[in-house]
Tab-separated table of C-alpha atoms and ligand atoms in Angstrom:
chain	number	residue	atom	x	y	z
A	1	UNK	CA	-78.825	63.920	53.097
A	2	UNK	CA	-82.616	63.952	52.803
A	3	UNK	CA	-84.266	64.435	56.106
A	4	UNK	CA	-87.099	62.096	55.228
A	5	UNK	CA	-84.951	58.972	55.177
A	6	UNK	CA	-85.030	56.937	58.304
A	7	UNK	CA	-81.731	55.795	59.799
A	8	UNK	CA	-81.404	52.190	60.994
A	9	UNK	CA	-78.267	51.430	63.007
A	10	UNK	CA	-77.202	47.888	63.680
A	11	UNK	CA	-74.459	46.994	66.175
A	12	UNK	CA	-73.613	44.084	68.415
A	13	UNK	CA	-75.160	45.834	71.437
A	14	UNK	CA	-77.534	48.733	71.506
A	15	UNK	CA	-77.857	51.809	73.726
A	16	UNK	CA	-77.943	53.133	76.261
A	17	UNK	CA	-80.252	55.847	74.979
A	18	UNK	CA	-81.203	57.642	78.208
A	19	UNK	CA	-78.503	59.767	79.787
A	20	UNK	CA	-76.359	58.992	76.812
A	21	UNK	CA	-73.783	61.679	77.537
A	22	UNK	CA	-72.954	59.938	80.757
A	23	UNK	CA	-72.504	56.565	79.041
A	24	UNK	CA	-70.138	57.527	76.234
A	25	UNK	CA	-69.056	55.125	73.508
A	26	UNK	CA	-70.894	54.548	70.302
A	27	UNK	CA	-74.159	55.796	71.776
A	28	UNK	CA	-72.856	59.364	71.826
A	29	UNK	CA	-72.265	59.144	68.105
A	30	UNK	CA	-75.548	57.595	67.144
A	31	UNK	CA	-78.319	58.630	69.400
A	32	UNK	CA	-78.676	62.214	68.113
A	33	UNK	CA	-78.722	61.066	64.541
A	34	UNK	CA	-81.286	58.359	65.327
A	35	UNK	CA	-83.475	60.898	67.076
A	36	UNK	CA	-83.189	63.412	64.231
A	37	UNK	CA	-84.236	60.733	61.745
A	38	UNK	CA	-86.918	58.964	63.857
A	39	UNK	CA	-84.500	56.079	63.744
A	40	UNK	CA	-84.288	52.497	64.781
A	41	UNK	CA	-81.274	50.798	66.539
A	42	UNK	CA	-81.022	47.028	66.417
A	43	UNK	CA	-78.734	44.683	68.242
A	44	UNK	CA	-78.288	41.920	70.776
A	45	UNK	CA	-79.987	42.582	74.116
A	46	UNK	CA	-77.019	41.036	75.977
A	47	UNK	CA	-79.453	38.493	77.417
A	48	UNK	CA	-79.208	34.713	77.092
A	49	UNK	CA	-82.306	32.888	75.808
A	50	UNK	CA	-83.194	29.231	76.313
A	51	UNK	CA	-83.820	28.666	72.582
A	52	UNK	CA	-83.154	30.436	69.340
A	53	UNK	CA	-86.725	31.351	68.583
A	54	UNK	CA	-86.446	34.941	67.479
A	55	UNK	CA	-88.520	37.346	69.508
A	56	UNK	CA	-87.830	41.018	68.770
A	57	UNK	CA	-88.076	43.210	71.857
A	58	UNK	CA	-89.112	46.698	70.819
A	59	UNK	CA	-88.935	49.797	72.988
A	60	UNK	CA	-89.648	53.386	72.036
A	61	UNK	CA	-87.463	55.804	73.942
A	62	UNK	CA	-87.300	59.510	73.410
A	63	UNK	CA	-88.171	59.484	69.744
A	64	UNK	CA	-86.198	56.437	68.615
A	65	UNK	CA	-86.892	52.709	68.629
A	66	UNK	CA	-84.619	50.132	70.185
A	67	UNK	CA	-85.115	46.639	68.868
A	68	UNK	CA	-83.178	43.689	70.330
A	69	UNK	CA	-83.048	39.965	70.273
A	70	UNK	CA	-81.608	37.497	72.817
A	71	UNK	CA	-78.976	34.915	71.952
A	72	UNK	CA	-78.581	31.375	73.253
A	73	UNK	CA	-75.529	30.488	75.365
A	74	UNK	CA	-74.056	28.597	72.433
A	75	UNK	CA	-74.604	31.576	70.141
A	76	UNK	CA	-73.031	34.042	72.585
A	77	UNK	CA	-70.023	31.686	73.059
A	78	UNK	CA	-69.475	31.015	69.337
A	79	UNK	CA	-70.308	34.439	67.986
A	80	UNK	CA	-69.200	36.889	70.640
A	81	UNK	CA	-66.568	35.237	72.798
A	82	UNK	CA	-65.495	32.935	70.036
A	83	UNK	CA	-65.244	34.205	66.495
A	84	UNK	CA	-65.569	37.946	67.216
A	85	UNK	CA	-63.257	38.285	70.240
A	86	UNK	CA	-61.005	35.286	70.014
A	87	UNK	CA	-60.368	35.385	66.311
A	88	UNK	CA	-61.320	38.668	64.578
A	89	UNK	CA	-60.363	41.111	67.329
A	90	UNK	CA	-56.728	39.930	67.691
A	91	UNK	CA	-56.325	39.537	63.935
A	92	UNK	CA	-57.602	43.037	63.271
A	93	UNK	CA	-55.036	44.330	65.852
A	94	UNK	CA	-52.209	42.470	64.020
A	95	UNK	CA	-51.966	39.820	66.762
A	96	UNK	CA	-51.809	36.596	64.758
A	97	UNK	CA	-50.236	34.932	67.808
A	98	UNK	CA	-53.482	35.371	69.792
A	99	UNK	CA	-55.805	34.620	66.882
A	100	UNK	CA	-57.762	31.365	67.327
A	101	UNK	CA	-59.697	30.313	64.226
A	102	UNK	CA	-62.310	27.620	64.796
A	103	UNK	CA	-64.528	26.718	61.865
A	104	UNK	CA	-67.393	25.776	64.252
A	105	UNK	CA	-67.268	29.311	65.722
A	106	UNK	CA	-67.297	30.842	62.256
A	107	UNK	CA	-70.481	28.809	61.573
A	108	UNK	CA	-72.112	30.279	64.686
A	109	UNK	CA	-70.939	33.773	63.704
A	110	UNK	CA	-72.641	33.396	60.347
A	111	UNK	CA	-75.752	31.934	61.913
A	112	UNK	CA	-76.071	34.839	64.361
A	113	UNK	CA	-75.552	37.289	61.518
A	114	UNK	CA	-78.357	35.507	59.658
A	115	UNK	CA	-80.597	35.751	62.692
A	116	UNK	CA	-79.865	39.432	62.958
A	117	UNK	CA	-80.634	39.833	59.232
A	118	UNK	CA	-83.963	37.977	59.427
A	119	UNK	CA	-85.081	40.206	62.247
A	120	UNK	CA	-83.777	43.469	60.711
A	121	UNK	CA	-85.237	42.702	57.287
A	122	UNK	CA	-88.740	42.594	58.732
A	123	UNK	CA	-88.267	46.011	60.295
A	124	UNK	CA	-86.909	47.789	57.192
A	125	UNK	CA	-88.792	50.325	55.062
A	126	UNK	CA	-87.811	50.678	51.398
A	127	UNK	CA	-86.129	54.048	51.770
A	128	UNK	CA	-84.156	53.388	54.995
A	129	UNK	CA	-80.477	54.052	55.300
A	130	UNK	CA	-78.891	51.164	57.174
A	131	UNK	CA	-75.641	51.727	59.117
A	132	UNK	CA	-73.887	48.615	60.431
A	133	UNK	CA	-71.142	48.856	63.025
A	134	UNK	CA	-68.028	46.825	63.570
A	135	UNK	CA	-66.440	43.488	63.048
A	136	UNK	CA	-69.144	41.410	64.754
A	137	UNK	CA	-71.379	42.055	61.773
A	138	UNK	CA	-69.152	41.821	58.658
A	139	UNK	CA	-71.599	39.454	56.842
A	140	UNK	CA	-74.818	41.230	57.802
A	141	UNK	CA	-75.345	43.026	54.472
A	142	UNK	CA	-74.778	39.838	52.527
A	143	UNK	CA	-77.402	38.102	54.610
A	144	UNK	CA	-79.807	41.075	54.200
A	145	UNK	CA	-79.265	41.039	50.433
A	146	UNK	CA	-80.004	37.326	50.193
A	147	UNK	CA	-83.324	38.176	51.946
A	148	UNK	CA	-84.099	40.774	49.246
A	149	UNK	CA	-82.981	43.984	50.985
A	150	UNK	CA	-82.238	46.704	48.388
A	151	UNK	CA	-81.668	49.632	50.776
A	152	UNK	CA	-78.407	51.590	51.048
A	153	UNK	CA	-76.362	49.635	53.616
A	154	UNK	CA	-73.134	51.045	55.060
A	155	UNK	CA	-70.506	49.493	57.254
A	156	UNK	CA	-68.096	51.168	59.673
A	157	UNK	CA	-65.051	49.338	61.068
A	158	UNK	CA	-64.153	50.723	64.465
A	159	UNK	CA	-60.855	48.690	64.628
A	160	UNK	CA	-57.803	48.930	62.410
A	161	UNK	CA	-57.793	47.158	59.047
A	162	UNK	CA	-54.756	44.820	59.088
A	163	UNK	CA	-52.078	44.474	56.429
A	164	UNK	CA	-52.826	41.997	53.648
A	165	UNK	CA	-50.132	39.565	54.863
A	166	UNK	CA	-51.930	39.331	58.209
A	167	UNK	CA	-55.436	39.202	56.865
A	168	UNK	CA	-54.442	36.438	54.418
A	169	UNK	CA	-53.669	34.128	57.372
A	170	UNK	CA	-57.327	33.965	58.154
A	171	UNK	CA	-58.827	30.838	56.524
A	172	UNK	CA	-62.176	32.625	56.114
A	173	UNK	CA	-60.592	35.781	54.652
A	174	UNK	CA	-62.091	35.491	51.190
A	175	UNK	CA	-65.525	34.577	52.438
A	176	UNK	CA	-65.591	37.572	54.758
A	177	UNK	CA	-64.250	39.998	52.105
A	178	UNK	CA	-66.847	38.780	49.634
A	179	UNK	CA	-69.488	39.457	52.272
A	180	UNK	CA	-68.125	42.994	52.741
A	181	UNK	CA	-68.822	43.701	49.115
A	182	UNK	CA	-72.585	43.441	49.797
A	183	UNK	CA	-72.341	46.905	51.476
A	184	UNK	CA	-72.590	50.128	49.503
A	185	UNK	CA	-70.134	52.078	51.643
A	186	UNK	CA	-67.306	50.743	53.823
A	187	UNK	CA	-65.853	53.204	56.247
A	188	UNK	CA	-62.512	53.083	58.089
A	189	UNK	CA	-61.021	55.131	60.873
A	190	UNK	CA	-57.930	56.431	59.026
A	191	UNK	CA	-56.518	56.823	55.508
A	192	UNK	CA	-53.949	54.138	56.471
A	193	UNK	CA	-56.664	51.607	57.169
A	194	UNK	CA	-58.395	52.520	53.939
A	195	UNK	CA	-55.062	52.119	52.157
A	196	UNK	CA	-54.519	48.611	53.591
A	197	UNK	CA	-58.047	47.635	52.484
A	198	UNK	CA	-57.390	48.927	48.968
A	199	UNK	CA	-54.109	47.030	48.822
A	200	UNK	CA	-55.748	43.861	49.871
A	201	UNK	CA	-58.387	44.292	47.238
A	202	UNK	CA	-55.769	44.794	44.561
A	203	UNK	CA	-53.309	42.139	45.570
A	204	UNK	CA	-55.417	39.324	46.985
A	205	UNK	CA	-58.966	39.768	45.744
A	206	UNK	CA	-57.921	40.664	42.197
A	207	UNK	CA	-60.096	43.786	42.370
A	208	UNK	CA	-59.657	47.403	41.261
A	209	UNK	CA	-59.563	50.741	42.999
A	210	UNK	CA	-60.551	54.007	41.329
A	211	UNK	CA	-60.762	56.905	43.768
A	212	UNK	CA	-63.339	56.034	46.299
A	213	UNK	CA	-64.798	53.311	44.123
A	214	UNK	CA	-63.628	49.725	44.756
A	215	UNK	CA	-64.629	46.770	42.679
A	216	UNK	CA	-64.218	43.042	43.445
A	217	UNK	CA	-66.416	39.901	43.216
A	218	UNK	CA	-68.355	41.595	40.436
A	219	UNK	CA	-69.551	44.339	42.854
A	220	UNK	CA	-68.676	47.970	43.275
A	221	UNK	CA	-68.745	49.845	46.491
A	222	UNK	CA	-67.458	53.112	47.921
A	223	UNK	CA	-64.748	53.083	50.598
A	224	UNK	CA	-63.487	56.008	52.664
A	225	UNK	CA	-61.820	57.139	55.846
A	226	UNK	CA	-64.093	58.730	58.511
A	227	UNK	CA	-62.114	59.344	61.719
A	228	UNK	CA	-64.495	59.112	64.661
A	229	UNK	CA	-64.526	62.048	67.123
A	230	UNK	CA	-66.005	62.903	70.501
A	231	UNK	CA	-68.475	65.525	71.652
A	232	UNK	CA	-65.597	67.895	72.375
A	233	UNK	CA	-67.508	70.798	73.967
A	234	UNK	CA	-69.616	68.514	76.109
A	235	UNK	CA	-66.615	66.621	77.459
A	236	UNK	CA	-64.920	69.906	78.283
A	237	UNK	CA	-68.057	70.977	80.189
A	238	UNK	CA	-67.922	67.703	82.124
A	239	UNK	CA	-64.496	68.613	83.434
A	240	UNK	CA	-65.466	72.166	84.420
A	241	UNK	CA	-68.916	71.662	85.964
A	242	UNK	CA	-70.111	69.570	88.884
A	243	UNK	CA	-69.632	66.734	89.596
A	244	UNK	CA	-66.533	66.608	87.337
A	245	UNK	CA	-65.177	69.868	88.713
A	246	UNK	CA	-65.698	68.571	92.284
A	247	UNK	CA	-63.853	65.359	91.513
A	248	UNK	CA	-61.093	67.477	89.978
A	249	UNK	CA	-60.778	69.490	93.206
A	250	UNK	CA	-60.856	66.320	95.359
A	251	UNK	CA	-58.163	64.713	93.241
A	252	UNK	CA	-55.934	67.744	93.392
A	253	UNK	CA	-56.277	67.823	97.143
A	254	UNK	CA	-55.456	64.156	97.375
A	255	UNK	CA	-52.431	64.649	95.100
A	256	UNK	CA	-51.043	67.279	97.483
A	257	UNK	CA	-48.716	68.795	94.894
A	258	UNK	CA	-47.679	65.524	93.235
A	259	UNK	CA	-47.986	65.183	89.444
A	260	UNK	CA	-50.403	62.600	88.168
A	261	UNK	CA	-49.990	60.529	84.986
A	262	UNK	CA	-53.303	58.977	83.952
A	263	UNK	CA	-54.198	55.983	81.777
A	264	UNK	CA	-57.800	54.915	81.107
A	265	UNK	CA	-58.303	51.836	79.042
A	266	UNK	CA	-60.545	48.792	78.821
A	267	UNK	CA	-58.494	45.969	80.153
A	268	UNK	CA	-57.405	44.771	76.719
A	269	UNK	CA	-54.060	43.549	75.472
A	270	UNK	CA	-54.244	45.896	72.480
A	271	UNK	CA	-54.059	48.937	74.803
A	272	UNK	CA	-50.381	48.440	75.643
A	273	UNK	CA	-50.783	48.385	79.439
A	274	UNK	CA	-47.895	45.995	80.148
A	275	UNK	CA	-45.427	48.027	78.124
A	276	UNK	CA	-46.789	51.181	79.745
A	277	UNK	CA	-46.023	49.811	83.207
A	278	UNK	CA	-42.608	48.884	81.943
A	279	UNK	CA	-42.029	52.393	80.596
A	280	UNK	CA	-43.148	53.934	83.827
A	281	UNK	CA	-40.754	51.702	85.730
A	282	UNK	CA	-37.911	52.814	83.399
A	283	UNK	CA	-38.898	56.423	83.959
A	284	UNK	CA	-38.721	56.031	87.753
A	285	UNK	CA	-35.382	54.235	87.354
A	286	UNK	CA	-33.887	57.054	85.286
A	287	UNK	CA	-35.392	59.904	87.197
A	288	UNK	CA	-34.914	59.396	90.936
A	289	UNK	CA	-35.797	63.049	91.413
A	290	UNK	CA	-39.394	62.108	90.473
A	291	UNK	CA	-39.668	59.619	93.333
A	292	UNK	CA	-42.388	60.604	95.750
A	293	UNK	CA	-43.535	63.312	93.286
A	294	UNK	CA	-45.387	61.430	90.577
A	295	UNK	CA	-48.239	58.940	90.515
A	296	UNK	CA	-49.534	56.784	87.729
A	297	UNK	CA	-53.292	56.361	87.998
A	298	UNK	CA	-54.357	53.522	85.771
A	299	UNK	CA	-58.124	53.004	85.347
A	300	UNK	CA	-58.748	49.693	83.621
A	301	UNK	CA	-62.313	48.286	83.795
A	302	UNK	CA	-62.495	44.594	83.115
A	303	UNK	CA	-63.684	43.583	79.625
A	304	UNK	CA	-64.392	40.270	77.868
A	305	UNK	CA	-63.517	38.301	80.949
A	306	UNK	CA	-64.989	35.138	79.443
A	307	UNK	CA	-62.082	35.004	76.987
A	308	UNK	CA	-59.016	33.194	78.348
A	309	UNK	CA	-56.367	35.561	76.850
A	310	UNK	CA	-58.046	38.457	78.714
A	311	UNK	CA	-57.961	36.676	82.088
A	312	UNK	CA	-54.279	35.814	81.670
A	313	UNK	CA	-53.456	39.382	80.600
A	314	UNK	CA	-55.171	40.802	83.690
A	315	UNK	CA	-53.101	38.561	86.026
A	316	UNK	CA	-49.933	39.671	84.270
A	317	UNK	CA	-50.771	43.339	84.518
A	318	UNK	CA	-51.557	43.093	88.225
A	319	UNK	CA	-48.150	41.401	88.771
A	320	UNK	CA	-46.406	44.156	86.846
A	321	UNK	CA	-48.101	47.015	88.757
A	322	UNK	CA	-47.395	45.355	92.074
A	323	UNK	CA	-43.810	44.840	90.960
A	324	UNK	CA	-43.323	48.569	90.435
A	325	UNK	CA	-44.907	49.435	93.757
A	326	UNK	CA	-42.790	46.874	95.498
A	327	UNK	CA	-39.594	48.094	93.885
A	328	UNK	CA	-40.033	51.869	94.088
A	329	UNK	CA	-42.763	52.495	96.638
A	330	UNK	CA	-42.179	54.038	100.053
A	331	UNK	CA	-44.330	53.906	103.119
A	332	UNK	CA	-45.677	57.361	102.191
A	333	UNK	CA	-45.756	56.968	98.436
A	334	UNK	CA	-47.325	54.357	96.192
A	335	UNK	CA	-46.295	55.016	92.514
A	336	UNK	CA	-49.019	53.021	90.726
A	337	UNK	CA	-52.675	53.403	91.628
A	338	UNK	CA	-54.575	50.748	89.733
A	339	UNK	CA	-58.369	50.687	89.586
A	340	UNK	CA	-59.870	47.589	88.084
A	341	UNK	CA	-63.358	49.047	87.563
A	342	UNK	CA	-65.269	51.646	85.547
A	343	UNK	CA	-65.760	55.119	86.955
A	344	UNK	CA	-68.561	57.516	86.004
A	345	UNK	CA	-67.819	59.499	82.860
A	346	UNK	CA	-67.949	62.904	84.596
A	347	UNK	CA	-65.553	61.598	87.280
A	348	UNK	CA	-63.162	60.587	84.502
A	349	UNK	CA	-63.371	64.080	83.064
A	350	UNK	CA	-62.367	65.565	86.403
A	351	UNK	CA	-59.512	63.099	86.764
A	352	UNK	CA	-58.185	63.798	83.311
A	353	UNK	CA	-58.248	67.536	84.137
A	354	UNK	CA	-56.309	66.903	87.360
A	355	UNK	CA	-53.597	64.939	85.552
A	356	UNK	CA	-50.398	66.538	84.303
A	357	UNK	CA	-49.834	63.818	81.718
A	358	UNK	CA	-52.286	61.579	79.746
A	359	UNK	CA	-50.720	58.289	78.688
A	360	UNK	CA	-52.417	56.655	75.719
A	361	UNK	CA	-50.046	54.013	74.398
A	362	UNK	CA	-51.914	51.209	72.634
A	363	UNK	CA	-49.861	48.748	70.553
A	364	UNK	CA	-52.610	49.151	67.919
A	365	UNK	CA	-55.928	50.978	68.078
A	366	UNK	CA	-58.624	51.936	65.590
A	367	UNK	CA	-58.863	55.473	66.845
A	368	UNK	CA	-58.741	55.771	70.668
A	369	UNK	CA	-61.248	58.180	72.132
A	370	UNK	CA	-59.515	58.434	75.501
A	371	UNK	CA	-56.727	60.493	73.834
A	372	UNK	CA	-59.376	62.944	72.585
A	373	UNK	CA	-61.207	63.084	75.929
A	374	UNK	CA	-58.006	63.787	77.843
A	375	UNK	CA	-57.236	66.793	75.639
A	376	UNK	CA	-60.836	68.047	75.731
A	377	UNK	CA	-60.835	67.995	79.594
A	378	UNK	CA	-57.749	70.205	79.955
A	379	UNK	CA	-57.683	73.789	81.184
A	380	UNK	CA	-56.444	75.845	78.225
A	381	UNK	CA	-54.497	78.103	80.538
A	382	UNK	CA	-52.580	75.278	82.206
A	383	UNK	CA	-53.063	72.175	80.108
A	384	UNK	CA	-51.538	68.752	80.643
A	385	UNK	CA	-49.587	66.917	77.910
A	386	UNK	CA	-50.736	63.888	75.925
A	387	UNK	CA	-48.240	61.092	75.326
A	388	UNK	CA	-49.711	59.096	72.438
A	389	UNK	CA	-48.791	55.957	70.624
A	390	UNK	CA	-48.036	56.301	66.906
A	391	UNK	CA	-50.102	53.164	66.432
A	392	UNK	CA	-53.391	54.639	67.556
A	393	UNK	CA	-55.566	55.953	64.747
A	394	UNK	CA	-55.797	59.156	66.739
A	395	UNK	CA	-52.092	59.811	66.111
A	396	UNK	CA	-52.917	60.640	62.468
A	397	UNK	CA	-54.895	63.674	63.622
A	398	UNK	CA	-53.125	64.519	66.892
A	399	UNK	CA	-49.637	65.217	65.750
A	400	UNK	CA	-49.220	67.930	68.316
A	401	UNK	CA	-49.173	65.283	71.089
A	402	UNK	CA	-45.851	63.697	72.085
A	403	UNK	CA	-45.914	60.710	69.729
A	404	UNK	CA	-44.109	57.542	70.834
A	405	UNK	CA	-43.405	54.029	69.698
A	406	UNK	CA	-44.871	51.948	72.540
A	407	UNK	CA	-42.498	49.057	71.664
A	408	UNK	CA	-39.674	51.333	72.751
A	409	UNK	CA	-39.739	51.547	76.542
A	410	UNK	CA	-36.791	54.034	76.634
A	411	UNK	CA	-38.482	56.443	74.249
A	412	UNK	CA	-41.768	56.260	76.106
A	413	UNK	CA	-40.033	56.822	79.445
A	414	UNK	CA	-38.291	59.890	78.004
A	415	UNK	CA	-41.543	61.202	76.603
A	416	UNK	CA	-43.009	60.985	80.138
A	417	UNK	CA	-40.140	63.025	81.417
A	418	UNK	CA	-40.490	65.590	78.609
A	419	UNK	CA	-44.221	65.795	79.194
A	420	UNK	CA	-43.868	66.356	82.951
A	421	UNK	CA	-41.220	69.079	82.597
A	422	UNK	CA	-42.615	70.816	79.532
A	423	UNK	CA	-42.814	74.605	79.740
A	424	UNK	CA	-46.307	76.084	80.110
A	425	UNK	CA	-46.028	78.054	76.845
A	426	UNK	CA	-45.304	74.889	74.823
A	427	UNK	CA	-48.071	72.991	76.604
A	428	UNK	CA	-50.558	75.707	75.715
A	429	UNK	CA	-49.389	75.826	72.121
A	430	UNK	CA	-49.731	72.070	71.684
A	431	UNK	CA	-53.085	72.053	73.416
A	432	UNK	CA	-54.466	74.820	71.243
A	433	UNK	CA	-53.441	73.022	68.070
A	434	UNK	CA	-54.992	69.764	69.322
A	435	UNK	CA	-58.284	71.393	70.384
A	436	UNK	CA	-58.664	73.214	67.085
A	437	UNK	CA	-58.897	69.909	65.236
A	438	UNK	CA	-60.947	68.156	67.943
A	439	UNK	CA	-63.540	70.942	67.622
A	440	UNK	CA	-63.795	70.600	63.856
A	441	UNK	CA	-63.585	66.795	63.618
A	442	UNK	CA	-66.001	65.975	66.415
A	443	UNK	CA	-68.510	63.167	66.550
A	444	UNK	CA	-71.154	65.180	64.670
A	445	UNK	CA	-68.786	65.731	61.770
A	446	UNK	CA	-67.997	62.005	61.716
A	447	UNK	CA	-71.634	61.065	61.550
A	448	UNK	CA	-72.710	63.618	58.990
A	449	UNK	CA	-69.710	62.879	56.705
A	450	UNK	CA	-70.433	59.193	56.879
A	451	UNK	CA	-74.197	59.455	56.284
A	452	UNK	CA	-73.684	61.929	53.393
A	453	UNK	CA	-71.274	59.459	51.762
A	454	UNK	CA	-73.716	56.630	52.329
A	455	UNK	CA	-76.583	58.487	50.736
A	456	UNK	CA	-74.285	59.285	47.766
A	457	UNK	CA	-72.947	55.734	47.300
A	458	UNK	CA	-74.144	53.923	44.153
A	459	UNK	CA	-77.397	52.096	44.661
A	460	UNK	CA	-77.210	48.317	45.092
A	461	UNK	CA	-77.160	46.083	42.095
A	462	UNK	CA	-76.774	42.323	42.128
A	463	UNK	CA	-73.166	41.245	41.382
A	464	UNK	CA	-72.222	40.910	37.764
A	465	UNK	CA	-71.727	37.258	36.715
A	466	UNK	CA	-68.022	36.388	36.403
A	467	UNK	CA	-66.583	37.052	32.920
A	468	UNK	CA	-66.094	33.939	30.803
B	1	GDG	C1	-63.332	50.895	69.899
B	1	GDG	C2	-61.965	50.850	69.181
B	1	GDG	C3	-62.225	53.291	68.712
B	1	GDG	C4	-62.999	53.663	79.529
B	1	GDG	N1	-62.908	53.423	80.795
B	1	GDG	C5	-64.003	53.954	81.404
B	1	GDG	C6	-64.760	54.528	80.381
B	1	GDG	N2	-64.129	54.343	79.271
B	1	GDG	C7	-64.536	54.903	77.982
B	1	GDG	C8	-63.587	55.988	77.521
B	1	GDG	C9	-63.884	56.013	75.989
B	1	GDG	C10	-64.283	54.538	75.706
B	1	GDG	O1	-64.627	53.949	76.989
B	1	GDG	C11	-63.136	53.751	75.091
B	1	GDG	O2	-63.008	54.128	73.790
B	1	GDG	P1	-61.675	53.860	73.030
B	1	GDG	O3	-61.751	54.529	71.745
B	1	GDG	O4	-60.517	54.292	73.830
B	1	GDG	O5	-61.528	52.263	72.889
B	1	GDG	P2	-62.449	50.925	72.585
B	1	GDG	O6	-63.390	50.680	73.650
B	1	GDG	O7	-61.512	49.817	72.294
B	1	GDG	O8	-63.288	51.299	71.278
B	1	GDG	C12	-61.294	52.234	69.255
B	1	GDG	C13	-63.606	53.181	69.329
B	1	GDG	O9	-64.129	51.836	69.240
B	1	GDG	C14	-64.611	54.155	68.637
B	1	GDG	O10	-64.622	53.926	67.253
B	1	GDG	O11	-61.691	54.562	69.015
B	1	GDG	O12	-60.096	52.256	68.532
B	1	GDG	O13	-61.135	49.838	69.747
B	1	GDG	O14	-64.958	56.856	75.718
B	1	GDG	O15	-63.809	57.154	78.177
B	1	GDG	N3	-65.931	55.157	80.593
B	1	GDG	C15	-66.397	55.226	81.885
B	1	GDG	N4	-65.712	54.655	82.919
B	1	GDG	C16	-64.538	54.023	82.721
B	1	GDG	O16	-63.917	53.552	83.665
B	1	GDG	N5	-67.610	55.815	82.105
């Protein structure tokens, strides 16, 4: 892509930009690209304002500009806790049972997208490339277009794209899909997600698909799969240099010869934590020889605690973990170690390295970066084994992991056993295969593939009027 074009990223939240490696997340993927292109990153500041007068806070940090706005309490409730996290998130993870659709929240969602668009529009230069992230901002391009924006605008969905039968239950489905067609490029995590989008276009939106070109609502866009990666080499360095290497040594000492299974997940029902506890309980039940010799370390920082379903889920998980400890624990052995807070990223790297088995068993996940981080942190000479849900996007690429169906507690329990007892030669072989792909399909590759496709997407033209 031409170096002269500025990149403008828009996501619900921005940054951090300083010490980005330590922060992880989307920032790792974006900050380098924004720096290279003298870019701008726009989003919600996370702060609550008293009124909805738009004041854009701008800050120049290390060659890129952060621009943020505050939201009112009502906007944050309706847009973030409400429509985004209580309706779209569960729906996109195939959980119709948890999906709560409220028209009033959809209204606020649209209003906040419009406020974002009004602020972004004023900041745009004619030749900018605009890259919008995630389900909070589905209608952003449509709002920008209505304000006259003609720039290339791309969208990337970090979550799965659900099957058409599930998406069709959303009363606002057509409105949101129409909005999506104001983008020039729509990116998904996996070919499966892309396929489900294409099916929905054909079956429900009466559109057509030709290669990467998708037409509906009188508009044509490009759609593709761009699996997100991590900074593989850097994460490996985290595990093998201080403080990660010190945390590794400390953990190994604390384990005193026991084998550690590790899970690291935002406290979210999509991550399969309850079923994971159940599978670990089954494993202990079937393998009494492992009693006193294995530990499950579950790191689960709280997330979205303003949403009721998350609070209930947290209580349930705590009961489940306590249940296993009560049932199997001994005075000198506690099987489940449960940390309900975030740890520094370098500490995580050390803990992954110290763990014989990585358990990543979401019920549904867009990609899952923890799976990739766990593998990147291993010692190639004596690597641990990844047990990975088939329903994480990462499973499409990481077929050398032990793939499981997280709905099957027996299968998962057996995979834990297989992982713990796997011969070193097989562990090394699997690890090598996994690392080879992680090195090629890292976060830089994700970003450059996406931006090249955005620059090559057809330029925006107003929708054709419906045929008579
Ligand atoms: C969404 C999609 C997609 C976790 N605990 C701690 C901590 N983390 C870090 C992990 C990892 C990140 O958070 C989580 O990323 P995931 O990919 O696993 O999951 P989501 O947060 O749900 O992300 C997902 C992703 O977007 C990218 O497109 O893969 O499917 O749902 O980097 O390490 N980091 C620190 N302390 C913790 O305790 N420092």
